[in-house]
Short mmCIF file of C-alpha atoms in Angstrom, two decimals:
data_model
loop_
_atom_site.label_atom_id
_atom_site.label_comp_id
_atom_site.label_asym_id
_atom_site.label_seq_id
_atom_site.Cartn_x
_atom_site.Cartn_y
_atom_site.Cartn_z
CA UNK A 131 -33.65 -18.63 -10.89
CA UNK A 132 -34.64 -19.96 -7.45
CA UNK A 133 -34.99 -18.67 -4.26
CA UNK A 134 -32.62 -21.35 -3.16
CA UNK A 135 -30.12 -20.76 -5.89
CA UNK A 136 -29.87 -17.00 -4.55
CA UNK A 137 -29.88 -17.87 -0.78
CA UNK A 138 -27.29 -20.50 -1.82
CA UNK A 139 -25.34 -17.72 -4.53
CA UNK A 140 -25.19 -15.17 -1.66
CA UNK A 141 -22.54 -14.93 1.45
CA UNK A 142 -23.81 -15.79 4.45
CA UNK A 143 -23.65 -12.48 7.16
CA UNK A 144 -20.91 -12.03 9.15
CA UNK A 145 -21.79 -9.34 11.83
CA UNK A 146 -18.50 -9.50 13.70
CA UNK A 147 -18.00 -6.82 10.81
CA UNK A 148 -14.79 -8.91 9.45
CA UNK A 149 -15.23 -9.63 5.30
CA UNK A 150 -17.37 -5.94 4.81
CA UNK A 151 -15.90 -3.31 3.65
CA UNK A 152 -15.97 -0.04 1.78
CA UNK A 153 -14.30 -0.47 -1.69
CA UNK A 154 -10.75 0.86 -1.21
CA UNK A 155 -7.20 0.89 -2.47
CA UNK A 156 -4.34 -1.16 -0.49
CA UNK A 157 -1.83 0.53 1.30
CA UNK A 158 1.96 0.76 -0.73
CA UNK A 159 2.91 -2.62 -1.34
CA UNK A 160 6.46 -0.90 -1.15
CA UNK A 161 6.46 -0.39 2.38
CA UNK A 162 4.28 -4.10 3.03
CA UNK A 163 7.36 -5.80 1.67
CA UNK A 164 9.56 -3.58 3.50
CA UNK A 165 8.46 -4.38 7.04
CA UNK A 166 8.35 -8.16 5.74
CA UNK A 167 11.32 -8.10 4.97
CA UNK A 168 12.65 -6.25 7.76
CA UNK A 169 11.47 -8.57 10.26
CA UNK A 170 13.16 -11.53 8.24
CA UNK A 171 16.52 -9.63 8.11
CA UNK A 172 15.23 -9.12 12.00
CA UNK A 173 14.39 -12.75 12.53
CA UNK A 174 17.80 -13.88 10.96
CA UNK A 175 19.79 -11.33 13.92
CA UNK A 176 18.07 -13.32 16.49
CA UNK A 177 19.47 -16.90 14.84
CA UNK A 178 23.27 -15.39 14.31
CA UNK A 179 22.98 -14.30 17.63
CA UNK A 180 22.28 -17.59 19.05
CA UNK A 181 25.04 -19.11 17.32
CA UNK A 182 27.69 -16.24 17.40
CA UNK A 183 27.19 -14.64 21.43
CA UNK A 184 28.80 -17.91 22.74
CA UNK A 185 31.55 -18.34 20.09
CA UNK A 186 32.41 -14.49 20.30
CA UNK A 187 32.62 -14.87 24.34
CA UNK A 188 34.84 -17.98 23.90
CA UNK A 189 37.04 -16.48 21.45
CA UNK A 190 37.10 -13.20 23.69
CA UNK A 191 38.44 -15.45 26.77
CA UNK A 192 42.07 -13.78 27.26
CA UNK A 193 41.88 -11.94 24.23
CA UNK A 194 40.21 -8.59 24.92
CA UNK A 195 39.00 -6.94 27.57
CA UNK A 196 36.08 -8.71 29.63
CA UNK A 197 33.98 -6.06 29.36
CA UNK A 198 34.16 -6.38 24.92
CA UNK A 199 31.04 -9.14 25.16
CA UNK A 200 27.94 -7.08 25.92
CA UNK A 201 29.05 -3.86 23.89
CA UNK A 202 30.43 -5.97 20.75
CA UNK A 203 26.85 -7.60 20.65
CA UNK A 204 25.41 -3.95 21.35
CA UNK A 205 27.07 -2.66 18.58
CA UNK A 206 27.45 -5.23 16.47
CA UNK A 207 23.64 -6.46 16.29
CA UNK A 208 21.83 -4.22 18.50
CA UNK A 209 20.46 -2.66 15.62
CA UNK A 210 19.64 -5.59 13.50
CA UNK A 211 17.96 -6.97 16.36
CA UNK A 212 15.70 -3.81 16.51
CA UNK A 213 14.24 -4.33 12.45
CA UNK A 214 12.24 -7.32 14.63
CA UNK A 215 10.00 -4.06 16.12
CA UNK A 216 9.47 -2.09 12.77
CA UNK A 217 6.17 -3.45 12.29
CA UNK A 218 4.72 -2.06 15.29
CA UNK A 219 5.80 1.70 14.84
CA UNK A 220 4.48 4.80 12.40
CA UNK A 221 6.60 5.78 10.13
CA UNK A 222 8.12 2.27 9.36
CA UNK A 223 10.23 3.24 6.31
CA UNK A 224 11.85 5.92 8.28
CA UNK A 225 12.96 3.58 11.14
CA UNK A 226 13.76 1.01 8.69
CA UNK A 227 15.83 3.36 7.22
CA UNK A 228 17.61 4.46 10.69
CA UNK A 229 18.48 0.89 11.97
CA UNK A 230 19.87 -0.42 8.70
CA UNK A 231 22.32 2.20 8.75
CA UNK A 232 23.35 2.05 12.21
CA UNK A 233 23.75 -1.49 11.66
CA UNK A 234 26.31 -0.51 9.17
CA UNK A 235 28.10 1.72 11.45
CA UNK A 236 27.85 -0.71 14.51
CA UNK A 237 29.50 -3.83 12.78
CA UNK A 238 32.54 -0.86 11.49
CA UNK A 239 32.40 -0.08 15.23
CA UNK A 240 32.31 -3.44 16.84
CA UNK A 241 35.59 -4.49 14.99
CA UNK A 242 37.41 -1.28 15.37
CA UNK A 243 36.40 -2.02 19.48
CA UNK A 244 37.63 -5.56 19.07
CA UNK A 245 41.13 -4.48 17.90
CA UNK A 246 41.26 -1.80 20.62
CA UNK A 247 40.51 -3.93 23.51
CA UNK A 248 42.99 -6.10 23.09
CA UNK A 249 44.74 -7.76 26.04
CA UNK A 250 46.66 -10.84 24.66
CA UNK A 251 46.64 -12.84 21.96
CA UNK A 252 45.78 -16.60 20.71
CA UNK A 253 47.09 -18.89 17.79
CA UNK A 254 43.55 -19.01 16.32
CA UNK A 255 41.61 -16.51 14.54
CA UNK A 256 38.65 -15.14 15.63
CA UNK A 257 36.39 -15.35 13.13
CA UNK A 258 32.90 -14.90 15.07
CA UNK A 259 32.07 -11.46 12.61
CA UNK A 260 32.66 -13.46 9.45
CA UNK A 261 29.80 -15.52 10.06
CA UNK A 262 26.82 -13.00 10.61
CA UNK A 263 28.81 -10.04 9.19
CA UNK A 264 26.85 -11.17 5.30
CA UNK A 265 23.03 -10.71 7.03
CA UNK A 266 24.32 -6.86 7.88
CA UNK A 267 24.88 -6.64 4.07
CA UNK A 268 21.30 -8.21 3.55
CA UNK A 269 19.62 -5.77 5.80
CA UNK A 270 21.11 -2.68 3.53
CA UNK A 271 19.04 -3.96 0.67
CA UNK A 272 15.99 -2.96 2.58
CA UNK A 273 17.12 0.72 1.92
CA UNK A 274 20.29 0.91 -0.21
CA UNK A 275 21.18 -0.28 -3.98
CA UNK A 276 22.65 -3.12 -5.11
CA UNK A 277 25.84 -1.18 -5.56
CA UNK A 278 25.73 -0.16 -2.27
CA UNK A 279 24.55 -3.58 -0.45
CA UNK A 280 27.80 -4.66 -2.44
CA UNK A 281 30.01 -2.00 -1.38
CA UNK A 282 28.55 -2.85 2.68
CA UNK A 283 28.77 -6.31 2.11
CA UNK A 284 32.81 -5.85 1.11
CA UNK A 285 33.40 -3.44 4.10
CA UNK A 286 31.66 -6.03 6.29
CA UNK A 287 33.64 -8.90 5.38
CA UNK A 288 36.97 -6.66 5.50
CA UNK A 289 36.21 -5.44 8.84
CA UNK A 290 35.55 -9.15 9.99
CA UNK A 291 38.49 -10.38 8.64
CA UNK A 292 40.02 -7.62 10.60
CA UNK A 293 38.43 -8.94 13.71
CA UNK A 294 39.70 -12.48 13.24
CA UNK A 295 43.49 -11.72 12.70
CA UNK A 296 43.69 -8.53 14.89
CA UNK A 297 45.13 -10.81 17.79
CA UNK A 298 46.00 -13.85 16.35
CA UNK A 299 49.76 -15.09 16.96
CA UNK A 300 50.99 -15.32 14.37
CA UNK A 301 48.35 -14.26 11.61
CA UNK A 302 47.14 -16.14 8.60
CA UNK A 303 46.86 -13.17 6.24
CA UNK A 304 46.24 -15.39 3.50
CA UNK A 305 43.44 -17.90 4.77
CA UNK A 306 41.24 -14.64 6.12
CA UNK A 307 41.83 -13.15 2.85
CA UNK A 308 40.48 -16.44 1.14
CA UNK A 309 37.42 -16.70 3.76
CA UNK A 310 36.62 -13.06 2.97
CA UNK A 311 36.52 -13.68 -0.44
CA UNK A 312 34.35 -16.49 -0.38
CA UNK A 313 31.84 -14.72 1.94
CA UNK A 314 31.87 -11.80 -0.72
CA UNK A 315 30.57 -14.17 -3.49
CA UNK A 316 28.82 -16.68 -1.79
CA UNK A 317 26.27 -13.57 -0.08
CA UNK A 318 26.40 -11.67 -3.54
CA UNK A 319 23.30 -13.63 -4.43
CA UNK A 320 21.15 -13.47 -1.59
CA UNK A 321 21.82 -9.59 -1.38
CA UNK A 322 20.78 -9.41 -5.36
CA UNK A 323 17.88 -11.51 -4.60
CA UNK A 324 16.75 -8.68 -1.64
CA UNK A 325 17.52 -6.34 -3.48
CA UNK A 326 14.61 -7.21 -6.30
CA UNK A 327 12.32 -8.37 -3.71
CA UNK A 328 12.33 -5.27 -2.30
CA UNK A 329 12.14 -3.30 -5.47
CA UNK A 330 8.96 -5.59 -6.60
CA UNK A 331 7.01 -3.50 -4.21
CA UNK A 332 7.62 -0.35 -5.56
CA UNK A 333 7.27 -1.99 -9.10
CA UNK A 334 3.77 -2.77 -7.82
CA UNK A 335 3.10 0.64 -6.56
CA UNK A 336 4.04 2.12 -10.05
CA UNK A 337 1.63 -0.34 -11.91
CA UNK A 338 -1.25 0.49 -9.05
CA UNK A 339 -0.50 4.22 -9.65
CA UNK A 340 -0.34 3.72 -13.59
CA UNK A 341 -4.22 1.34 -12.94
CA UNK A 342 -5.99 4.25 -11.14
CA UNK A 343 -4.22 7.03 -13.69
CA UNK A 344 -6.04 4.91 -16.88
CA UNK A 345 -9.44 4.84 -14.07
CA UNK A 346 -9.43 8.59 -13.56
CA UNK A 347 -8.91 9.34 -17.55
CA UNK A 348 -11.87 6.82 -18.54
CA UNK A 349 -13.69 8.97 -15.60
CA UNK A 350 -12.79 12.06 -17.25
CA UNK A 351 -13.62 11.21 -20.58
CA UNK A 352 -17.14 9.79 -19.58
CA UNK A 353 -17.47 13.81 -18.13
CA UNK A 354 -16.09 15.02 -21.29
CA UNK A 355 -18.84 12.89 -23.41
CA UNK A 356 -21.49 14.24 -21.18
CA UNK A 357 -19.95 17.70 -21.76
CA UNK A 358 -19.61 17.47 -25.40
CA UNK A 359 -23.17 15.63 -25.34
CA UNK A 360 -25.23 18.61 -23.82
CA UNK A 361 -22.84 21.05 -26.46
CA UNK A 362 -24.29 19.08 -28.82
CA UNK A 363 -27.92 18.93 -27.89
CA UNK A 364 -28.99 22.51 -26.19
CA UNK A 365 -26.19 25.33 -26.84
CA UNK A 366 -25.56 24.03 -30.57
CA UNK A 367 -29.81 23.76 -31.42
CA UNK A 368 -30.10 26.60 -29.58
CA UNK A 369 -27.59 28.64 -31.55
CA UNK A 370 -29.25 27.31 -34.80
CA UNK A 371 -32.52 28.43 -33.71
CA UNK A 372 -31.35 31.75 -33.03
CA UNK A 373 -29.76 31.55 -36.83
CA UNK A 374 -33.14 30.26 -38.29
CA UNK A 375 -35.09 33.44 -36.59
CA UNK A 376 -33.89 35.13 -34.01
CA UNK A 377 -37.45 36.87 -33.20
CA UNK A 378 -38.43 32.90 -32.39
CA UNK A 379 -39.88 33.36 -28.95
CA UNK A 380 -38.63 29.73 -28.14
CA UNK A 381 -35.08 30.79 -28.82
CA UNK A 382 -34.90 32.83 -25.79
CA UNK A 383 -36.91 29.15 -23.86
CA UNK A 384 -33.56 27.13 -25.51
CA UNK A 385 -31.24 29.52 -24.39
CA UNK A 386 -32.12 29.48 -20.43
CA UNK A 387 -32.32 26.08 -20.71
CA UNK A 388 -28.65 25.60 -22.11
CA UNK A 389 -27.87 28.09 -19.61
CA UNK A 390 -28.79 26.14 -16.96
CA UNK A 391 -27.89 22.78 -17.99
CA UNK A 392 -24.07 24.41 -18.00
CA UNK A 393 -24.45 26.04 -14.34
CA UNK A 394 -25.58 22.30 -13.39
CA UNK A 395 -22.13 20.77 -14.61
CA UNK A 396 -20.24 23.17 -12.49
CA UNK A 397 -21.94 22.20 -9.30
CA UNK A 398 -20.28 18.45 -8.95
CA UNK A 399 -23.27 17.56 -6.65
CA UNK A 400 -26.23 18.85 -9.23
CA UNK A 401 -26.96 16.09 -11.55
CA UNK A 402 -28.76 15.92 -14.52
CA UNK A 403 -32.47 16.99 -14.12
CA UNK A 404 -33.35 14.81 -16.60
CA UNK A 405 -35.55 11.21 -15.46
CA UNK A 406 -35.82 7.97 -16.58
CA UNK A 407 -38.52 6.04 -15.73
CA UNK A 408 -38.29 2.92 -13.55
CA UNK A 409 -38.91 0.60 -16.35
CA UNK A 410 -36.59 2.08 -18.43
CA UNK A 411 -34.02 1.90 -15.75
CA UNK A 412 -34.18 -1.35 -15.76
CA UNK A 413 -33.82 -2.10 -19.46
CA UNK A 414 -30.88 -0.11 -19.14
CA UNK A 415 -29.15 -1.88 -16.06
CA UNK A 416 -30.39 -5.38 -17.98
CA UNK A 417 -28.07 -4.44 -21.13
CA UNK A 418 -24.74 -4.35 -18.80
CA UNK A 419 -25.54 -7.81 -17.89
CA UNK A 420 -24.49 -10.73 -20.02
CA UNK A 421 -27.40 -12.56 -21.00
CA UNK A 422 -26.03 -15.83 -19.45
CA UNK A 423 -26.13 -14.21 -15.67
CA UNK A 424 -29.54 -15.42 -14.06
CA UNK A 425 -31.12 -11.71 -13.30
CA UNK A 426 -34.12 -11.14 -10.85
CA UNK A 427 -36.40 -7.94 -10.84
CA UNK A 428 -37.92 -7.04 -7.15
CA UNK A 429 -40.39 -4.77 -7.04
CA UNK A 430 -42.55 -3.42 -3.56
CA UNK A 431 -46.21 -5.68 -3.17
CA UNK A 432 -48.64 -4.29 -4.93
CA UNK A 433 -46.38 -1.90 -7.56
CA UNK A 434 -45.61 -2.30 -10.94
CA UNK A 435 -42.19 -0.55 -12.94
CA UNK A 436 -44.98 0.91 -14.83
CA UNK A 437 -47.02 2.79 -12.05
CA UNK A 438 -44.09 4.03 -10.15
CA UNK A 439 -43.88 7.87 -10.57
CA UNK A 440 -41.15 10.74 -10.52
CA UNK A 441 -38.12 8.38 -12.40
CA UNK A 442 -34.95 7.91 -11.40
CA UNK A 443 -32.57 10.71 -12.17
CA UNK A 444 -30.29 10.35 -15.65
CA UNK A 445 -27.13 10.60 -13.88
CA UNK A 446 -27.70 8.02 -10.63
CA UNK A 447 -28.77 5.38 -13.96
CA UNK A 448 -25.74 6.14 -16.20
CA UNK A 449 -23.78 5.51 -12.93
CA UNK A 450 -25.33 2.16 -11.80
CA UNK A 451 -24.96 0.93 -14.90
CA UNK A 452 -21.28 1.79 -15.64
CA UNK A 453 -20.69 0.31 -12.27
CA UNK A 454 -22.51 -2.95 -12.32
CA UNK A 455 -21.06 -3.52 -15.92
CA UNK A 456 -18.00 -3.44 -13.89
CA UNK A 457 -18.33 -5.55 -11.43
CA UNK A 458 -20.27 -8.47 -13.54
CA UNK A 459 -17.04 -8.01 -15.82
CA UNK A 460 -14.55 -8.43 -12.66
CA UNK A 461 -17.00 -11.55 -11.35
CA UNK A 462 -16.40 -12.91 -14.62
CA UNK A 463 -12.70 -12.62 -14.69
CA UNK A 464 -11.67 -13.32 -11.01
CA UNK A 465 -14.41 -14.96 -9.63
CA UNK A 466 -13.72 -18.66 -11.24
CA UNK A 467 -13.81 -20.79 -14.36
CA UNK A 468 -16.79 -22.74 -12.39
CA UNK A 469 -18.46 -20.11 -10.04
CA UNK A 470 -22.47 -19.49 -10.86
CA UNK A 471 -23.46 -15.58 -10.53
CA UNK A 472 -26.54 -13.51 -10.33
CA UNK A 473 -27.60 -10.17 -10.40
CA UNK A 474 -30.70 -9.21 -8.36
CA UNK A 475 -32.21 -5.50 -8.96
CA UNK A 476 -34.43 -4.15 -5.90
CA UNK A 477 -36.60 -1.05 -7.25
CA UNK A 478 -38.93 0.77 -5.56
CA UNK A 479 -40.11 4.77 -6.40
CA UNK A 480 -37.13 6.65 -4.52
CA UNK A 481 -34.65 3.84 -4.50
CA UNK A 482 -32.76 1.63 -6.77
CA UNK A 483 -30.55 -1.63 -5.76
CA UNK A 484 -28.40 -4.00 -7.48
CA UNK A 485 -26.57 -6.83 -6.04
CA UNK A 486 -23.88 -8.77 -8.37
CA UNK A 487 -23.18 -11.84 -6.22
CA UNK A 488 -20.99 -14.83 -7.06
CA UNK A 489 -20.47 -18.29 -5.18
CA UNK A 490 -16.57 -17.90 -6.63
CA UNK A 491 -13.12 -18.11 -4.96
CA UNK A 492 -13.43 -14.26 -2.75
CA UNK A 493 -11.08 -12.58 -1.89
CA UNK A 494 -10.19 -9.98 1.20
CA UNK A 495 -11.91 -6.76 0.84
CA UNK A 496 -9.30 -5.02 3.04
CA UNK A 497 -6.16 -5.77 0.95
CA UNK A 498 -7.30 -5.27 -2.74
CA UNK A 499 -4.88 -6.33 -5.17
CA UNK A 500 -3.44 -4.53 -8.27
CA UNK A 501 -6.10 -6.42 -10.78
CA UNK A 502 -8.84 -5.41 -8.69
CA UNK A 503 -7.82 -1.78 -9.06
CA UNK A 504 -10.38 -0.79 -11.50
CA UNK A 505 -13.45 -2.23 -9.45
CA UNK A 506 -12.04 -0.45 -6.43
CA UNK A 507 -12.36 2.72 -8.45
CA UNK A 508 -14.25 3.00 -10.83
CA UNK A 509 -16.99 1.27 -8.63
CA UNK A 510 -16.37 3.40 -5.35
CA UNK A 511 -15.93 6.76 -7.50
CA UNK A 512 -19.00 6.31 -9.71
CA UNK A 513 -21.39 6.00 -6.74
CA UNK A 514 -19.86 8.18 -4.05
CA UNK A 515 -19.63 11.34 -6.37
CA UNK A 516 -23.08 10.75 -6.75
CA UNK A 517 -25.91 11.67 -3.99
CA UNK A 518 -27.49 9.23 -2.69
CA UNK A 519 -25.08 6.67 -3.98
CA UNK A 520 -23.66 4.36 -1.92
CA UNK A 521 -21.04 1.03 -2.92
CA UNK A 522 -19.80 -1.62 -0.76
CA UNK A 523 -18.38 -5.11 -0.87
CA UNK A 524 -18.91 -8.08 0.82
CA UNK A 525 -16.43 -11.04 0.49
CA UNK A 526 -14.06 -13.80 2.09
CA UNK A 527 -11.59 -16.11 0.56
CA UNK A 528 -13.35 -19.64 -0.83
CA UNK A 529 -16.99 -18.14 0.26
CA UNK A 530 -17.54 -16.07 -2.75
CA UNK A 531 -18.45 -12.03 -3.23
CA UNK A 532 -21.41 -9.77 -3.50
CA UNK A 533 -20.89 -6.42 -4.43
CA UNK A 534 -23.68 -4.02 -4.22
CA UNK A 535 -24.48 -0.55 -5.68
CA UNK A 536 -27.68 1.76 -5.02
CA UNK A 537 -28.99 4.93 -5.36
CA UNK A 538 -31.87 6.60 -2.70
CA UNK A 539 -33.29 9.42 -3.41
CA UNK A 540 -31.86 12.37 -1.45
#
């Protein structure tokens, strides 16, 4: 491979800081949708209210008291209206929570108002609440079962056909009762359809929860193999040595060696004392890689894999090379059915480099998706339980990705 090929392979810098990132997990798509939704249930109070203010103040003329206007749209959308500011508060799901329900109780209260403020009476029905009283039913979805969106939705429309006959002279039982009705079933589906949106998000929470469960046991196990590996290899041979002649004088060598191998495991930040050498470090990071990926070895002017001294500790290689496996894998699957990647590997006697980068559709580091769950983790987790190990990402949408994973020496 070129030098051009990896100048052109590799994202260009962006020091305003904005496509760089730390690997992480997204927030709770749950409460994402929520607000989204919230401020379209929000968005939809501003509309009604538009259309619905000047009819309710025309039907009002000479038919309740003149003061009815301001506190009818107080109670009856105030809190509807408020769902617009959710986005900009902590603890959105809480607040979410508080103005759907008062929206509930406002509409309940704005009718029972209406009927109590009466001052005369007209030969039409005022039927201002039946046309925004479905989006209070829509709004309860954000927090409330379908049952109960259903059960909202019914007391919504009764109270509005309330509203339109509780001064009408004389009153057409029947056609409210018909209008009613038809607002029941006609809203039924768009309170369904909230309903499931809103559920999808905690669907996705469930499946991100169930991805990073299957990430931590595959972590576990790999500490389990290591466990069972070391078993295998000191405390077992040393326990058959012992067997074989216990007057060995290497038997008692074995056993502080076992011993100390298992006080290592309990320290999470001793790793294995065991070295690889550079060269061999490489042959093992080369073996993640699928041969088709163009792969280029730097080494210092001057040096030679060979004549570098002191290795490269066990542990910091088995991690490297779990986690660039991973993320050549994750190139593969996300990055395009026509993207070009390489892998570049930087060594140098107290530090070890590799970049995986891809010219491939990116993505936003900042809001991982489900499917990237496992590189998030299993990338992240591998190198930062690891001293010196350090993982970070570098991508935007359409300019392609370059994750990179090292180890310094501490």
């Amino acid at each position: 491979m070129t030098a051009q090929t990896l100048t052109r392979l590799r994202p260009q810098p962006d020091f305003s800081g904005r496509g760089r990132s730390r690997l992480r997990v997204d927030a709770s798509e749950h409460v994402r949708i929520l607000v989204v939704m919230a401020t379209f249930v929000g968005g939809g109070y501003v509309v009604y209210a538009l259309i619905t203010v000047p009819m309710m103040v025309a039907q009002a003329e000479s038919t309740v008291a003149a003061w009815y206007p301001p506190v009818g749209v107080a109670l009856g959308m105030g809190p509807g209206l408020m769902l617009l500011g959710t986005r900009f508060v902590t603890a959105q799901v809480r607040w979410i929570t508080v103005w759907v329900l008062l929206s509930q109780v406002g509409v309940v209260a704005a009718g029972l108002v209406w009927g109590a403020a009466g001052i005369g009476s007209s030969p039409l029905p005022a039927i201002w609440m039946l046309d925004f009283v479905g989006l209070t039913a829509v709004a309860a979805c954000l927090v409330c079962t379908i049952p109960q969106s259903l059960g909202f939705l019914v007391l919504g429309k009764s109270i509005a056909a309330y509203v339109a006959l509780a001064h009408q002279d004389p009153p057409d039982v029947a056609d409210m009762v018909r209008e009613a009705v038809f607002g029941v079933v006609f809203t039924t589906l768009f309170v369904c359809t909230a309903v499931m949106v809103v559920r999808s998000g905690a669907a996705l929470d469930r499946s991100r929860s169930n991805a990073a469960a299957l990430v931590e046991a595959h972590v576990r196990n790999a500490e389990l193999a290591r466990f069972d590996g070391l078993i295998h290899d000191h405390v077992i041979s040393t326990l058959v040595a012992a067997g074989s002649d216990p007057s060995d004088p290497r038997v008692a060598a074995l056993a502080a060696s076992a011993l100390d191998r298992l006080d290592a495991l309990a320290d999470d930040h001793v790793y294995d004392d065991e070295h690889v050498s550079h060269m061999e470090t490489v042959a093992r990071l080369r073996t993640v890689i699928d041969p088709q990926v163009d792969t280029v070895v730097n080494v210092p002017d001057g040096s030679t894999l060979r004549s570098m001294s002191g290795g490269v500790p066990a542990a910091a290689v088995r991690a490297l090379a779990e986690a660039v496996g991973e993320a050549v894998r994750n190139s593969a699957v996300h990055a395009g059915p026509d993207a070009e990647r390489a892998v570049v590997i930087t060594v140098d006697a107290d530090h070890v480099g590799v970049a995986i980068i891809d010219d491939g559709v990116g993505f936003d580091p900042s809001a991982v998706a489900v499917d990237r769950l496992g590189l998030a983790l299993s990338v992240r987790r591998r190198l930062e339980t690891l001293p010196g190990g350090r993982a970070s990402v570098r991508s935007t949408p359409g300019t392609g990705t370059m994750i990179e994973v090292s180890w310094t020496r501490p």
